[in-house]
PDB file of C-alpha atoms in Angstrom:
ATOM      1  CA  UNK A   1      -6.438   5.208  14.625  1.00 49.00           C
ATOM      2  CA  UNK A   2      -5.114   1.692  14.115  1.00 47.00           C
ATOM      3  CA  UNK A   3      -2.627   0.132  11.804  1.00 46.00           C
ATOM      4  CA  UNK A   4      -3.125  -3.524  10.976  1.00 47.00           C
ATOM      5  CA  UNK A   5      -0.013  -5.299   9.799  1.00 44.00           C
ATOM      6  CA  UNK A   6      -0.728  -8.547   7.980  1.00 42.00           C
ATOM      7  CA  UNK A   7      -4.021 -10.184   8.987  1.00 41.00           C
ATOM      8  CA  UNK A   8      -5.349 -10.224  12.532  1.00 37.00           C
ATOM      9  CA  UNK A   9      -2.584  -8.222  14.228  1.00 36.00           C
ATOM     10  CA  UNK A  10      -3.518  -4.654  15.180  1.00 40.00           C
ATOM     11  CA  UNK A  11      -1.198  -2.200  16.844  1.00 36.00           C
ATOM     12  CA  UNK A  12      -1.918   1.478  17.550  1.00 36.00           C
ATOM     13  CA  UNK A  13       0.471   3.918  15.947  1.00 38.00           C
ATOM     14  CA  UNK A  14       0.855   7.652  15.867  1.00 38.00           C
ATOM     15  CA  UNK A  15       0.290   9.428  12.553  1.00 41.00           C
ATOM     16  CA  UNK A  16       3.537   9.171  10.588  1.00 38.00           C
ATOM     17  CA  UNK A  17       5.629  12.221   9.888  1.00 41.00           C
ATOM     18  CA  UNK A  18       6.201  12.518   6.160  1.00 40.00           C
ATOM     19  CA  UNK A  19       8.651  14.775   4.426  1.00 40.00           C
ATOM     20  CA  UNK A  20       6.960  17.484   2.407  1.00 42.00           C
ATOM     21  CA  UNK A  21       8.312  18.512  -0.950  1.00 44.00           C
ATOM     22  CA  UNK A  22       6.456  21.270  -2.736  1.00 42.00           C
ATOM     23  CA  UNK A  23       6.714  21.174  -6.501  1.00 41.00           C
ATOM     24  CA  UNK A  24       5.538  23.436  -9.269  1.00 40.00           C
ATOM     25  CA  UNK A  25       6.776  21.466 -12.281  1.00 43.00           C
ATOM     26  CA  UNK A  26       7.470  17.852 -13.230  1.00 43.00           C
ATOM     27  CA  UNK A  27      11.205  18.426 -12.826  1.00 48.00           C
ATOM     28  CA  UNK A  28      10.712  18.936  -9.076  1.00 60.00           C
ATOM     29  CA  UNK A  29       8.831  15.687  -8.365  1.00 67.00           C
ATOM     30  CA  UNK A  30      10.848  13.657  -5.882  1.00 72.00           C
ATOM     31  CA  UNK A  31       9.064  10.301  -5.874  1.00 86.00           C
ATOM     32  CA  UNK A  32       7.772   7.714  -8.324  1.00 90.00           C
ATOM     33  CA  UNK A  33       4.604   8.863 -10.161  1.00 94.00           C
ATOM     34  CA  UNK A  34       1.184   7.616  -9.063  1.00 96.00           C
ATOM     35  CA  UNK A  35      -1.900   6.632 -11.041  1.00 97.00           C
ATOM     36  CA  UNK A  36      -5.308   6.957  -9.357  1.00 98.00           C
ATOM     37  CA  UNK A  37      -7.920   4.427 -10.462  1.00 98.00           C
ATOM     38  CA  UNK A  38     -11.465   5.770  -9.847  1.00 97.00           C
ATOM     39  CA  UNK A  39     -14.095   3.657  -8.138  1.00 95.00           C
ATOM     40  CA  UNK A  40     -17.407   2.490  -9.552  1.00 93.00           C
ATOM     41  CA  UNK A  41     -19.664   5.429 -10.413  1.00 92.00           C
ATOM     42  CA  UNK A  42     -16.960   7.988  -9.727  1.00 94.00           C
ATOM     43  CA  UNK A  43     -15.533  10.440 -12.178  1.00 94.00           C
ATOM     44  CA  UNK A  44     -11.985  11.638 -12.561  1.00 95.00           C
ATOM     45  CA  UNK A  45     -12.744  15.085 -11.153  1.00 95.00           C
ATOM     46  CA  UNK A  46     -13.781  13.530  -7.817  1.00 96.00           C
ATOM     47  CA  UNK A  47     -10.062  12.976  -7.183  1.00 97.00           C
ATOM     48  CA  UNK A  48      -8.848  16.428  -8.226  1.00 96.00           C
ATOM     49  CA  UNK A  49      -8.103  17.591  -4.671  1.00 96.00           C
ATOM     50  CA  UNK A  50      -6.244  14.374  -3.834  1.00 97.00           C
ATOM     51  CA  UNK A  51      -4.251  14.662  -7.061  1.00 96.00           C
ATOM     52  CA  UNK A  52      -3.272  18.259  -6.301  1.00 96.00           C
ATOM     53  CA  UNK A  53      -2.325  17.495  -2.693  1.00 96.00           C
ATOM     54  CA  UNK A  54      -0.065  14.633  -3.738  1.00 96.00           C
ATOM     55  CA  UNK A  55       1.632  16.862  -6.312  1.00 94.00           C
ATOM     56  CA  UNK A  56       1.915  20.126  -4.389  1.00 94.00           C
ATOM     57  CA  UNK A  57       2.464  18.940  -0.815  1.00 94.00           C
ATOM     58  CA  UNK A  58       4.287  15.641  -1.222  1.00 94.00           C
ATOM     59  CA  UNK A  59       6.003  15.929  -4.599  1.00 92.00           C
ATOM     60  CA  UNK A  60       4.254  12.897  -6.088  1.00 94.00           C
ATOM     61  CA  UNK A  61       3.427  13.415  -9.762  1.00 93.00           C
ATOM     62  CA  UNK A  62      -0.103  12.050 -10.126  1.00 96.00           C
ATOM     63  CA  UNK A  63      -2.380  11.070 -13.004  1.00 97.00           C
ATOM     64  CA  UNK A  64      -6.054  10.162 -12.636  1.00 98.00           C
ATOM     65  CA  UNK A  65      -7.376   7.629 -15.146  1.00 97.00           C
ATOM     66  CA  UNK A  66      -9.896   9.468 -17.308  1.00 97.00           C
ATOM     67  CA  UNK A  67     -13.346   8.153 -16.398  1.00 95.00           C
ATOM     68  CA  UNK A  68     -16.737   9.879 -16.422  1.00 94.00           C
ATOM     69  CA  UNK A  69     -19.913   8.798 -14.640  1.00 94.00           C
ATOM     70  CA  UNK A  70     -21.564   8.060 -17.970  1.00 93.00           C
ATOM     71  CA  UNK A  71     -18.699   5.725 -18.874  1.00 89.00           C
ATOM     72  CA  UNK A  72     -19.893   3.283 -16.248  1.00 88.00           C
ATOM     73  CA  UNK A  73     -23.052   2.695 -18.287  1.00 89.00           C
ATOM     74  CA  UNK A  74     -20.821   0.700 -20.641  1.00 83.00           C
ATOM     75  CA  UNK A  75     -20.947  -2.091 -18.064  1.00 82.00           C
ATOM     76  CA  UNK A  76     -24.644  -2.525 -18.843  1.00 83.00           C
ATOM     77  CA  UNK A  77     -23.535  -4.472 -21.909  1.00 80.00           C
ATOM     78  CA  UNK A  78     -22.982  -7.342 -19.499  1.00 79.00           C
ATOM     79  CA  UNK A  79     -26.755  -7.730 -19.262  1.00 80.00           C
ATOM     80  CA  UNK A  80     -26.652  -9.294 -22.720  1.00 78.00           C
ATOM     81  CA  UNK A  81     -24.228 -11.979 -21.533  1.00 80.00           C
ATOM     82  CA  UNK A  82     -25.803 -15.146 -20.138  1.00 82.00           C
ATOM     83  CA  UNK A  83     -22.908 -15.353 -17.665  1.00 77.00           C
ATOM     84  CA  UNK A  84     -24.250 -12.198 -16.015  1.00 79.00           C
ATOM     85  CA  UNK A  85     -27.423 -13.990 -15.000  1.00 84.00           C
ATOM     86  CA  UNK A  86     -25.503 -17.071 -13.872  1.00 82.00           C
ATOM     87  CA  UNK A  87     -23.127 -14.952 -11.788  1.00 77.00           C
ATOM     88  CA  UNK A  88     -20.084 -16.114 -13.767  1.00 80.00           C
ATOM     89  CA  UNK A  89     -19.315 -12.933 -15.699  1.00 82.00           C
ATOM     90  CA  UNK A  90     -15.824 -12.609 -17.211  1.00 85.00           C
ATOM     91  CA  UNK A  91     -13.917  -9.280 -17.135  1.00 87.00           C
ATOM     92  CA  UNK A  92     -13.384  -9.024 -20.882  1.00 85.00           C
ATOM     93  CA  UNK A  93     -14.748  -7.572 -22.994  1.00 87.00           C
ATOM     94  CA  UNK A  94     -17.037  -5.796 -20.517  1.00 89.00           C
ATOM     95  CA  UNK A  95     -14.248  -4.035 -18.557  1.00 92.00           C
ATOM     96  CA  UNK A  96     -11.769  -3.570 -21.384  1.00 93.00           C
ATOM     97  CA  UNK A  97     -12.761   0.094 -21.759  1.00 94.00           C
ATOM     98  CA  UNK A  98     -11.671   0.786 -18.160  1.00 95.00           C
ATOM     99  CA  UNK A  99      -8.432  -1.180 -18.413  1.00 95.00           C
ATOM    100  CA  UNK A 100      -7.516   0.773 -21.538  1.00 95.00           C
ATOM    101  CA  UNK A 101      -8.079   4.045 -19.669  1.00 96.00           C
ATOM    102  CA  UNK A 102      -5.744   2.801 -16.938  1.00 96.00           C
ATOM    103  CA  UNK A 103      -3.150   1.874 -19.545  1.00 94.00           C
ATOM    104  CA  UNK A 104      -3.354   5.370 -21.043  1.00 95.00           C
ATOM    105  CA  UNK A 105      -2.837   6.846 -17.567  1.00 95.00           C
ATOM    106  CA  UNK A 106       0.184   4.594 -16.993  1.00 93.00           C
ATOM    107  CA  UNK A 107       1.764   5.821 -20.212  1.00 91.00           C
ATOM    108  CA  UNK A 108       1.088   9.428 -19.197  1.00 92.00           C
ATOM    109  CA  UNK A 109       2.606   8.845 -15.758  1.00 91.00           C
ATOM    110  CA  UNK A 110       5.768   7.428 -17.314  1.00 87.00           C
ATOM    111  CA  UNK A 111       6.205  10.623 -19.309  1.00 85.00           C
ATOM    112  CA  UNK A 112       6.137  12.689 -16.108  1.00 79.00           C
ATOM    113  CA  UNK A 113       9.555  11.282 -15.317  1.00 67.00           C
ATOM    114  CA  UNK A 114      11.419  12.325 -18.449  1.00 57.00           C
ATOM    115  CA  UNK A 115      14.788  11.659 -16.816  1.00 57.00           C
ATOM    116  CA  UNK A 116      13.948   7.975 -16.359  1.00 60.00           C
ATOM    117  CA  UNK A 117      11.408   6.514 -18.827  1.00 56.00           C
ATOM    118  CA  UNK A 118      11.637   3.150 -17.031  1.00 61.00           C
ATOM    119  CA  UNK A 119      10.621   4.609 -13.674  1.00 77.00           C
ATOM    120  CA  UNK A 120       8.366   2.617 -11.388  1.00 88.00           C
ATOM    121  CA  UNK A 121       4.758   3.665 -10.780  1.00 92.00           C
ATOM    122  CA  UNK A 122       2.407   3.507  -7.794  1.00 95.00           C
ATOM    123  CA  UNK A 123      -1.218   2.475  -8.265  1.00 97.00           C
ATOM    124  CA  UNK A 124      -3.816   4.057  -5.959  1.00 98.00           C
ATOM    125  CA  UNK A 125      -7.080   2.179  -6.444  1.00 98.00           C
ATOM    126  CA  UNK A 126     -10.193   3.581  -4.802  1.00 98.00           C
ATOM    127  CA  UNK A 127     -13.113   1.217  -4.195  1.00 96.00           C
ATOM    128  CA  UNK A 128     -13.587  -0.991  -7.283  1.00 95.00           C
ATOM    129  CA  UNK A 129     -10.513   0.722  -8.742  1.00 96.00           C
ATOM    130  CA  UNK A 130      -8.451  -1.431  -6.377  1.00 96.00           C
ATOM    131  CA  UNK A 131      -9.560  -4.796  -7.719  1.00 94.00           C
ATOM    132  CA  UNK A 132      -9.598  -3.371 -11.233  1.00 96.00           C
ATOM    133  CA  UNK A 133      -5.913  -2.533 -10.661  1.00 95.00           C
ATOM    134  CA  UNK A 134      -5.300  -6.189  -9.806  1.00 94.00           C
ATOM    135  CA  UNK A 135      -7.134  -7.136 -12.988  1.00 93.00           C
ATOM    136  CA  UNK A 136      -5.004  -4.699 -14.992  1.00 94.00           C
ATOM    137  CA  UNK A 137      -1.836  -6.311 -13.603  1.00 90.00           C
ATOM    138  CA  UNK A 138      -3.152  -9.706 -14.708  1.00 88.00           C
ATOM    139  CA  UNK A 139      -4.407  -8.649 -18.140  1.00 87.00           C
ATOM    140  CA  UNK A 140      -1.562  -6.229 -19.002  1.00 83.00           C
ATOM    141  CA  UNK A 141       1.198  -8.305 -17.417  1.00 73.00           C
ATOM    142  CA  UNK A 142       3.799  -6.781 -19.743  1.00 66.00           C
ATOM    143  CA  UNK A 143       3.414  -3.558 -17.712  1.00 63.00           C
ATOM    144  CA  UNK A 144       4.003  -5.289 -14.385  1.00 66.00           C
ATOM    145  CA  UNK A 145       7.691  -4.398 -14.300  1.00 69.00           C
ATOM    146  CA  UNK A 146       6.763  -0.696 -14.050  1.00 83.00           C
ATOM    147  CA  UNK A 147       4.368  -1.078 -11.081  1.00 89.00           C
ATOM    148  CA  UNK A 148       6.053  -1.156  -7.675  1.00 91.00           C
ATOM    149  CA  UNK A 149       3.092  -0.426  -5.363  1.00 94.00           C
ATOM    150  CA  UNK A 150      -0.609  -1.260  -5.350  1.00 95.00           C
ATOM    151  CA  UNK A 151      -2.317   0.772  -2.623  1.00 97.00           C
ATOM    152  CA  UNK A 152      -6.073   0.311  -2.319  1.00 98.00           C
ATOM    153  CA  UNK A 153      -8.572   2.534  -0.507  1.00 98.00           C
ATOM    154  CA  UNK A 154     -11.833   0.945   0.593  1.00 97.00           C
ATOM    155  CA  UNK A 155     -11.663  -1.768  -2.055  1.00 97.00           C
ATOM    156  CA  UNK A 156     -14.003  -4.780  -1.805  1.00 96.00           C
ATOM    157  CA  UNK A 157     -11.292  -7.321  -2.586  1.00 95.00           C
ATOM    158  CA  UNK A 158     -13.066 -10.471  -1.473  1.00 92.00           C
ATOM    159  CA  UNK A 159     -16.043 -11.943  -3.346  1.00 88.00           C
ATOM    160  CA  UNK A 160     -19.231 -12.422  -1.326  1.00 88.00           C
ATOM    161  CA  UNK A 161     -19.850 -15.940  -0.007  1.00 86.00           C
ATOM    162  CA  UNK A 162     -22.033 -18.096  -2.206  1.00 83.00           C
ATOM    163  CA  UNK A 163     -25.265 -19.702  -1.109  1.00 76.00           C
ATOM    164  CA  UNK A 164     -26.282 -17.258   1.637  1.00 80.00           C
ATOM    165  CA  UNK A 165     -29.953 -16.239   1.546  1.00 80.00           C
ATOM    166  CA  UNK A 166     -30.464 -12.612   0.603  1.00 80.00           C
ATOM    167  CA  UNK A 167     -26.891 -12.163  -0.667  1.00 83.00           C
ATOM    168  CA  UNK A 168     -26.398 -11.341  -4.352  1.00 85.00           C
ATOM    169  CA  UNK A 169     -22.980 -10.850  -5.918  1.00 80.00           C
ATOM    170  CA  UNK A 170     -23.169  -7.269  -7.153  1.00 85.00           C
ATOM    171  CA  UNK A 171     -20.267  -7.894  -9.552  1.00 85.00           C
ATOM    172  CA  UNK A 172     -22.036 -10.912 -11.050  1.00 88.00           C
ATOM    173  CA  UNK A 173     -18.948 -13.075 -10.798  1.00 80.00           C
ATOM    174  CA  UNK A 174     -16.226 -10.543 -11.612  1.00 90.00           C
ATOM    175  CA  UNK A 175     -14.803 -10.527  -8.074  1.00 89.00           C
ATOM    176  CA  UNK A 176     -14.727 -14.322  -8.031  1.00 90.00           C
ATOM    177  CA  UNK A 177     -12.690 -14.179 -11.255  1.00 90.00           C
ATOM    178  CA  UNK A 178     -10.263 -11.665  -9.720  1.00 90.00           C
ATOM    179  CA  UNK A 179      -9.929 -13.727  -6.548  1.00 90.00           C
ATOM    180  CA  UNK A 180      -9.197 -16.916  -8.470  1.00 87.00           C
ATOM    181  CA  UNK A 181      -7.044 -15.618 -11.322  1.00 88.00           C
ATOM    182  CA  UNK A 182      -5.220 -12.456 -10.291  1.00 85.00           C
ATOM    183  CA  UNK A 183      -1.807 -12.524  -8.607  1.00 79.00           C
ATOM    184  CA  UNK A 184      -1.853 -12.888  -4.834  1.00 80.00           C
ATOM    185  CA  UNK A 185      -0.305 -10.074  -2.769  1.00 80.00           C
ATOM    186  CA  UNK A 186       3.109 -11.636  -2.287  1.00 68.00           C
ATOM    187  CA  UNK A 187       5.694  -8.999  -1.447  1.00 63.00           C
ATOM    188  CA  UNK A 188       8.699  -8.861  -3.717  1.00 68.00           C
ATOM    189  CA  UNK A 189      11.390  -6.226  -4.164  1.00 67.00           C
ATOM    190  CA  UNK A 190       9.386  -5.114  -7.213  1.00 78.00           C
ATOM    191  CA  UNK A 191       5.772  -4.959  -5.967  1.00 87.00           C
ATOM    192  CA  UNK A 192       4.195  -4.160  -2.597  1.00 92.00           C
ATOM    193  CA  UNK A 193       0.501  -4.385  -1.676  1.00 94.00           C
ATOM    194  CA  UNK A 194      -1.097  -2.015   0.869  1.00 96.00           C
ATOM    195  CA  UNK A 195      -4.823  -2.216   1.661  1.00 97.00           C
ATOM    196  CA  UNK A 196      -6.502   0.598   3.610  1.00 98.00           C
ATOM    197  CA  UNK A 197      -9.942   0.070   5.183  1.00 97.00           C
ATOM    198  CA  UNK A 198     -12.164   2.616   6.899  1.00 97.00           C
ATOM    199  CA  UNK A 199     -14.125   2.165  10.133  1.00 97.00           C
ATOM    200  CA  UNK A 200     -16.795   4.832   9.839  1.00 96.00           C
ATOM    201  CA  UNK A 201     -19.996   3.045  10.815  1.00 95.00           C
ATOM    202  CA  UNK A 202     -20.944  -0.402  12.070  1.00 94.00           C
ATOM    203  CA  UNK A 203     -23.871  -2.038  10.355  1.00 94.00           C
ATOM    204  CA  UNK A 204     -26.760  -3.852  11.999  1.00 91.00           C
ATOM    205  CA  UNK A 205     -29.178  -6.601  10.966  1.00 89.00           C
ATOM    206  CA  UNK A 206     -32.435  -5.521   9.390  1.00 81.00           C
ATOM    207  CA  UNK A 207     -34.314  -6.974  12.338  1.00 78.00           C
ATOM    208  CA  UNK A 208     -33.347  -7.831  15.903  1.00 68.00           C
ATOM    209  CA  UNK A 209     -30.567  -6.637  18.171  1.00 62.00           C
ATOM    210  CA  UNK A 210     -26.951  -5.855  17.427  1.00 52.00           C
ATOM    211  CA  UNK A 211     -23.727  -5.025  19.197  1.00 50.00           C
ATOM    212  CA  UNK A 212     -23.035  -1.588  20.724  1.00 43.00           C
ATOM    213  CA  UNK A 213     -21.059   1.174  19.004  1.00 44.00           C
ATOM    214  CA  UNK A 214     -23.368   1.211  16.020  1.00 39.00           C
ATOM    215  CA  UNK A 215     -23.350   4.630  14.452  1.00 39.00           C
ATOM    216  CA  UNK A 216     -20.797   7.311  13.669  1.00 40.00           C
ATOM    217  CA  UNK A 217     -21.155  10.776  12.256  1.00 39.00           C
ATOM    218  CA  UNK A 218     -19.279  13.413  14.292  1.00 35.00           C
ATOM    219  CA  UNK A 219     -15.745  13.425  15.711  1.00 36.00           C
ATOM    220  CA  UNK A 220     -15.116  12.666  19.364  1.00 34.00           C
ATOM    221  CA  UNK A 221     -11.366  13.376  19.060  1.00 33.00           C
ATOM    222  CA  UNK A 222      -9.210  15.114  16.445  1.00 34.00           C
ATOM    223  CA  UNK A 223      -8.116  11.956  14.606  1.00 39.00           C
ATOM    224  CA  UNK A 224     -11.483  10.202  14.435  1.00 40.00           C
ATOM    225  CA  UNK A 225     -14.969  10.877  13.096  1.00 47.00           C
ATOM    226  CA  UNK A 226     -16.522   8.060  15.127  1.00 49.00           C
ATOM    227  CA  UNK A 227     -19.290   8.653  17.634  1.00 37.00           C
ATOM    228  CA  UNK A 228     -20.740   5.690  19.488  1.00 44.00           C
ATOM    229  CA  UNK A 229     -24.395   5.024  20.234  1.00 45.00           C
ATOM    230  CA  UNK A 230     -25.872   3.509  23.419  1.00 52.00           C
ATOM    231  CA  UNK A 231     -26.002  -0.311  23.301  1.00 53.00           C
ATOM    232  CA  UNK A 232     -29.818  -0.333  23.260  1.00 52.00           C
ATOM    233  CA  UNK A 233     -30.113   2.093  20.346  1.00 76.00           C
ATOM    234  CA  UNK A 234     -29.819   0.768  16.803  1.00 81.00           C
ATOM    235  CA  UNK A 235     -30.353   3.441  14.188  1.00 87.00           C
ATOM    236  CA  UNK A 236     -32.247   2.981  10.957  1.00 89.00           C
ATOM    237  CA  UNK A 237     -29.098   4.156   9.216  1.00 91.00           C
ATOM    238  CA  UNK A 238     -27.074   1.319  10.761  1.00 92.00           C
ATOM    239  CA  UNK A 239     -29.651  -1.220   9.591  1.00 92.00           C
ATOM    240  CA  UNK A 240     -29.622   0.268   6.077  1.00 93.00           C
ATOM    241  CA  UNK A 241     -25.813   0.266   5.919  1.00 95.00           C
ATOM    242  CA  UNK A 242     -25.783  -3.275   7.294  1.00 93.00           C
ATOM    243  CA  UNK A 243     -27.792  -4.512   4.331  1.00 92.00           C
ATOM    244  CA  UNK A 244     -25.175  -3.059   2.021  1.00 93.00           C
ATOM    245  CA  UNK A 245     -22.376  -4.712   3.991  1.00 96.00           C
ATOM    246  CA  UNK A 246     -24.242  -8.010   3.838  1.00 93.00           C
ATOM    247  CA  UNK A 247     -24.214  -7.959   0.033  1.00 93.00           C
ATOM    248  CA  UNK A 248     -20.430  -7.547   0.095  1.00 94.00           C
ATOM    249  CA  UNK A 249     -19.273  -9.906   2.858  1.00 92.00           C
ATOM    250  CA  UNK A 250     -22.368 -11.882   3.899  1.00 92.00           C
ATOM    251  CA  UNK A 251     -22.706 -10.168   7.293  1.00 93.00           C
ATOM    252  CA  UNK A 252     -24.557  -7.028   8.364  1.00 92.00           C
ATOM    253  CA  UNK A 253     -23.168  -6.574  11.882  1.00 93.00           C
ATOM    254  CA  UNK A 254     -19.636  -5.533  10.900  1.00 95.00           C
ATOM    255  CA  UNK A 255     -17.590  -2.342  10.721  1.00 97.00           C
ATOM    256  CA  UNK A 256     -16.886  -0.580   7.468  1.00 97.00           C
ATOM    257  CA  UNK A 257     -16.592   2.760   5.689  1.00 96.00           C
ATOM    258  CA  UNK A 258     -20.315   3.025   4.994  1.00 96.00           C
ATOM    259  CA  UNK A 259     -20.095   1.076   1.725  1.00 96.00           C
ATOM    260  CA  UNK A 260     -17.354  -1.550   2.022  1.00 96.00           C
ATOM    261  CA  UNK A 261     -16.904  -3.731   5.136  1.00 96.00           C
ATOM    262  CA  UNK A 262     -13.498  -3.613   6.788  1.00 97.00           C
ATOM    263  CA  UNK A 263     -13.074  -7.370   6.452  1.00 96.00           C
ATOM    264  CA  UNK A 264     -13.554  -7.191   2.665  1.00 96.00           C
ATOM    265  CA  UNK A 265     -11.054  -4.361   2.187  1.00 97.00           C
ATOM    266  CA  UNK A 266      -8.069  -6.378   3.444  1.00 96.00           C
ATOM    267  CA  UNK A 267      -6.071  -9.033   1.630  1.00 94.00           C
ATOM    268  CA  UNK A 268      -4.100 -11.865   3.150  1.00 92.00           C
ATOM    269  CA  UNK A 269      -0.406 -11.206   2.582  1.00 90.00           C
ATOM    270  CA  UNK A 270      -0.797  -7.461   2.119  1.00 93.00           C
ATOM    271  CA  UNK A 271       0.058  -4.662   4.533  1.00 94.00           C
ATOM    272  CA  UNK A 272      -3.435  -4.115   5.929  1.00 96.00           C
ATOM    273  CA  UNK A 273      -4.358  -0.825   7.582  1.00 97.00           C
ATOM    274  CA  UNK A 274      -7.617   0.139   9.344  1.00 97.00           C
ATOM    275  CA  UNK A 275      -8.396   3.791  10.014  1.00 97.00           C
ATOM    276  CA  UNK A 276     -11.097   5.005  12.396  1.00 96.00           C
ATOM    277  CA  UNK A 277     -13.671   7.521  11.231  1.00 96.00           C
ATOM    278  CA  UNK A 278     -12.948   7.249   7.502  1.00 97.00           C
ATOM    279  CA  UNK A 279     -15.849   7.466   5.035  1.00 97.00           C
ATOM    280  CA  UNK A 280     -15.854   5.630   1.715  1.00 96.00           C
ATOM    281  CA  UNK A 281     -16.310   8.217  -1.010  1.00 96.00           C
ATOM    282  CA  UNK A 282     -15.064  11.684  -1.950  1.00 95.00           C
ATOM    283  CA  UNK A 283     -18.662  12.418  -2.942  1.00 94.00           C
ATOM    284  CA  UNK A 284     -20.610  13.786   0.073  1.00 89.00           C
ATOM    285  CA  UNK A 285     -17.448  13.744   2.189  1.00 92.00           C
ATOM    286  CA  UNK A 286     -16.266  16.521   4.493  1.00 91.00           C
ATOM    287  CA  UNK A 287     -12.644  16.908   5.541  1.00 91.00           C
ATOM    288  CA  UNK A 288     -13.634  17.626   9.162  1.00 90.00           C
ATOM    289  CA  UNK A 289     -16.883  15.817   9.917  1.00 91.00           C
ATOM    290  CA  UNK A 290     -16.923  13.062   7.304  1.00 94.00           C
ATOM    291  CA  UNK A 291     -13.373  12.631   5.997  1.00 97.00           C
ATOM    292  CA  UNK A 292     -12.764  10.133   3.211  1.00 97.00           C
ATOM    293  CA  UNK A 293      -9.534   8.299   2.359  1.00 98.00           C
ATOM    294  CA  UNK A 294      -8.175  11.265   0.412  1.00 97.00           C
ATOM    295  CA  UNK A 295      -8.902  13.961   3.006  1.00 97.00           C
ATOM    296  CA  UNK A 296      -5.660  15.662   4.142  1.00 96.00           C
ATOM    297  CA  UNK A 297      -5.639  14.279   7.707  1.00 96.00           C
ATOM    298  CA  UNK A 298      -6.357  10.748   6.451  1.00 97.00           C
ATOM    299  CA  UNK A 299      -3.885  10.980   3.582  1.00 97.00           C
ATOM    300  CA  UNK A 300      -1.133  11.673   6.129  1.00 96.00           C
ATOM    301  CA  UNK A 301      -1.748   8.213   7.590  1.00 96.00           C
ATOM    302  CA  UNK A 302      -0.979   6.249   4.414  1.00 97.00           C
ATOM    303  CA  UNK A 303       1.023   8.545   2.133  1.00 96.00           C
ATOM    304  CA  UNK A 304       4.352   7.289   3.485  1.00 96.00           C
ATOM    305  CA  UNK A 305       3.915   4.160   1.336  1.00 95.00           C
ATOM    306  CA  UNK A 306       4.135   6.360  -1.762  1.00 94.00           C
ATOM    307  CA  UNK A 307       7.309   8.027  -0.528  1.00 91.00           C
ATOM    308  CA  UNK A 308       9.441   4.944   0.084  1.00 79.00           C
TER     309      UNK A 308
END
């Protein structure tokens, strides 16, 4: 397990010891409330276990933005926009439905702290929910004073490079907009950025050779789900995953969480953390053999940022 502070500097650390505060009602919550922003294709119930763990074990009152899988079909309206086909799609109006759901969740989270209606809030953005949180901060800037932490889990923050053969921007320009127009992660006393990336499997090119340590599926030690393959063996799975990585960062032969490459999940200027053996999604995850960012053992490695 590695912790990466800033960009390019990695130091091993032991899992942090966090104080545990059980709570059965909103009056017992000890820390600022958190809002979870679901990732693309996910539904609010996918985060139920994470929500309950944050509330019951750590005393963090938590609200999940209300999103269903069918809601994501609303984005298909972008097909009618000529900017979609040019790869220059703008976030509004296509994403306004999601941003409004986030705003509703923010208002609900504020009410969880009845003693202090001006309390600060933590954002936990999973996958696309991370860059959508950045977009919310830009579009709903009047709410910025209430947000003190943006913590992202496996978020593809960086737009894919332009002009590479075989690489298509899956967001059709939305990530380029976020990268160019949303506030950079500059730490202030009022807002901190933390980006968590998973290293679950290394991708491989569709053809040819690759580096060793390609695949991962079962744990080799208690804090990691990584298992390495012989240098001469490149699995079909690694090649398949590599093609997905290539669409995100332009390279196939990189580490990532199975969906998002590690290099894309970090932001310059943020507190950047890389965790071994962490899978991308709560869907098809397993707390022991395929833990995701919200699995209890993984949560212990980043939850301290919610408690400070």
